[in-house]
Amino acid sequence: MTPRTMSREKAEASVREALRGFATEADIVTLDQDEPLRSTLELDSIDFLTFVERLSAAGSRIEESDYPRLSTIRSCVDFLTGSS
């Protein structure tokens, strides 16, 4: 995937928005950028795919080969901004 140019702030907001429904709003707001998303929020495979679909709507299509790069908020922001 070639990510669109996006500011880090917008990318982080998009990631946190994509996480809505998987945790309480308070948990999402306080979630540290380096906490592993799947284990911290107890996302199963279907939840993770839903998260990826929501995140794709904020940027461009995310390929399955890119999924390992979406492990934390920071890594998602890096991915969406092309920083990684």
PDB file of C-alpha atoms in Angstrom:
ATOM      1  CA  MET A   1       0.000   0.000   0.000  1.00  0.00           C
ATOM      2  CA  THR A   2       1.133   3.537  -0.638  1.00  0.00           C
ATOM      3  CA  PRO A   3      -0.307   5.593   2.198  1.00  0.00           C
ATOM      4  CA  ARG A   4      -1.783   8.989   1.551  1.00  0.00           C
ATOM      5  CA  THR A   5       0.049  11.910   3.048  1.00  0.00           C
ATOM      6  CA  MET A   6      -1.491  12.415   6.459  1.00  0.00           C
ATOM      7  CA  SER A   7      -0.352  14.313   9.519  1.00  0.00           C
ATOM      8  CA  ARG A   8       0.581  12.268  12.583  1.00  0.00           C
ATOM      9  CA  GLU A   9      -2.255  13.926  14.526  1.00  0.00           C
ATOM     10  CA  LYS A  10      -4.856  13.032  11.895  1.00  0.00           C
ATOM     11  CA  ALA A  11      -3.461   9.512  11.602  1.00  0.00           C
ATOM     12  CA  GLU A  12      -3.647   8.966  15.368  1.00  0.00           C
ATOM     13  CA  ALA A  13      -7.206  10.310  15.452  1.00  0.00           C
ATOM     14  CA  SER A  14      -8.106   7.909  12.616  1.00  0.00           C
ATOM     15  CA  VAL A  15      -6.588   4.950  14.484  1.00  0.00           C
ATOM     16  CA  ARG A  16      -8.420   5.796  17.700  1.00  0.00           C
ATOM     17  CA  GLU A  17     -11.667   6.307  15.755  1.00  0.00           C
ATOM     18  CA  ALA A  18     -11.228   2.901  14.089  1.00  0.00           C
ATOM     19  CA  LEU A  19     -10.893   1.349  17.567  1.00  0.00           C
ATOM     20  CA  ARG A  20     -14.286   2.656  18.744  1.00  0.00           C
ATOM     21  CA  GLY A  21     -16.607  -0.168  19.717  1.00  0.00           C
ATOM     22  CA  PHE A  22     -13.779  -2.485  20.756  1.00  0.00           C
ATOM     23  CA  ALA A  23     -13.224  -0.723  24.102  1.00  0.00           C
ATOM     24  CA  THR A  24     -14.728   2.059  26.151  1.00  0.00           C
ATOM     25  CA  GLU A  25     -14.057   5.614  25.032  1.00  0.00           C
ATOM     26  CA  ALA A  26     -11.985   6.148  28.187  1.00  0.00           C
ATOM     27  CA  ASP A  27      -9.848   3.097  27.407  1.00  0.00           C
ATOM     28  CA  ILE A  28      -9.250   4.280  23.844  1.00  0.00           C
ATOM     29  CA  VAL A  29      -8.315   7.801  24.956  1.00  0.00           C
ATOM     30  CA  THR A  30      -5.853   6.528  27.574  1.00  0.00           C
ATOM     31  CA  LEU A  31      -4.416   3.722  25.452  1.00  0.00           C
ATOM     32  CA  ASP A  32      -0.654   4.224  25.249  1.00  0.00           C
ATOM     33  CA  GLN A  33       0.808   4.499  21.745  1.00  0.00           C
ATOM     34  CA  ASP A  34       3.075   1.493  22.302  1.00  0.00           C
ATOM     35  CA  GLU A  35       0.631  -0.956  23.864  1.00  0.00           C
ATOM     36  CA  PRO A  36      -0.082  -3.992  21.671  1.00  0.00           C
ATOM     37  CA  LEU A  37      -3.597  -3.454  20.329  1.00  0.00           C
ATOM     38  CA  ARG A  38      -4.698  -7.050  19.893  1.00  0.00           C
ATOM     39  CA  SER A  39      -3.787  -8.256  23.378  1.00  0.00           C
ATOM     40  CA  THR A  40      -4.606  -5.039  25.250  1.00  0.00           C
ATOM     41  CA  LEU A  41      -8.068  -4.695  23.693  1.00  0.00           C
ATOM     42  CA  GLU A  42      -8.557  -8.471  23.363  1.00  0.00           C
ATOM     43  CA  LEU A  43      -9.194  -8.227  19.621  1.00  0.00           C
ATOM     44  CA  ASP A  44      -9.878 -11.571  17.994  1.00  0.00           C
ATOM     45  CA  SER A  45      -9.236 -12.123  14.277  1.00  0.00           C
ATOM     46  CA  ILE A  46     -12.639 -10.796  13.188  1.00  0.00           C
ATOM     47  CA  ASP A  47     -12.272  -7.710  15.397  1.00  0.00           C
ATOM     48  CA  PHE A  48      -8.818  -7.057  13.973  1.00  0.00           C
ATOM     49  CA  LEU A  49     -10.102  -7.361  10.391  1.00  0.00           C
ATOM     50  CA  THR A  50     -12.908  -4.933  11.211  1.00  0.00           C
ATOM     51  CA  PHE A  51     -10.329  -2.529  12.638  1.00  0.00           C
ATOM     52  CA  VAL A  52      -8.236  -2.840   9.454  1.00  0.00           C
ATOM     53  CA  GLU A  53     -11.300  -2.171   7.279  1.00  0.00           C
ATOM     54  CA  ARG A  54     -12.124   0.943   9.294  1.00  0.00           C
ATOM     55  CA  LEU A  55      -8.518   2.088   9.106  1.00  0.00           C
ATOM     56  CA  SER A  56      -8.488   1.500   5.345  1.00  0.00           C
ATOM     57  CA  ALA A  57     -11.369   3.944   5.018  1.00  0.00           C
ATOM     58  CA  ALA A  58      -9.128   6.633   6.538  1.00  0.00           C
ATOM     59  CA  GLY A  59      -6.354   6.088   4.017  1.00  0.00           C
ATOM     60  CA  SER A  60      -5.937   3.551   1.263  1.00  0.00           C
ATOM     61  CA  ARG A  61      -6.446  -0.176   1.013  1.00  0.00           C
ATOM     62  CA  ILE A  62      -4.329  -2.077   3.521  1.00  0.00           C
ATOM     63  CA  GLU A  63      -2.893  -5.336   2.227  1.00  0.00           C
ATOM     64  CA  GLU A  64      -2.760  -8.465   4.380  1.00  0.00           C
ATOM     65  CA  SER A  65       1.032  -8.375   4.176  1.00  0.00           C
ATOM     66  CA  ASP A  66       0.882  -5.029   6.030  1.00  0.00           C
ATOM     67  CA  TYR A  67      -1.124  -6.359   9.017  1.00  0.00           C
ATOM     68  CA  PRO A  68       1.980  -7.008  11.179  1.00  0.00           C
ATOM     69  CA  ARG A  69       2.796  -3.301  10.852  1.00  0.00           C
ATOM     70  CA  LEU A  70      -0.477  -2.452  12.644  1.00  0.00           C
ATOM     71  CA  SER A  71       0.379  -3.747  16.095  1.00  0.00           C
ATOM     72  CA  THR A  72       0.309  -0.523  18.152  1.00  0.00           C
ATOM     73  CA  ILE A  73      -1.126   2.949  17.743  1.00  0.00           C
ATOM     74  CA  ARG A  74       2.382   4.254  17.026  1.00  0.00           C
ATOM     75  CA  SER A  75       3.034   1.629  14.344  1.00  0.00           C
ATOM     76  CA  CYS A  76      -0.354   2.346  12.759  1.00  0.00           C
ATOM     77  CA  VAL A  77       0.410   6.079  12.701  1.00  0.00           C
ATOM     78  CA  ASP A  78       3.835   5.365  11.202  1.00  0.00           C
ATOM     79  CA  PHE A  79       2.194   3.183   8.566  1.00  0.00           C
ATOM     80  CA  LEU A  80      -0.493   5.731   7.695  1.00  0.00           C
ATOM     81  CA  THR A  81       1.989   8.596   7.471  1.00  0.00           C
ATOM     82  CA  GLY A  82       4.597   6.631   5.579  1.00  0.00           C
ATOM     83  CA  SER A  83       7.093   7.048   8.425  1.00  0.00           C
ATOM     84  CA  SER A  84       7.972   3.397   8.730  1.00  0.00           C
TER      85      SER A  84
END
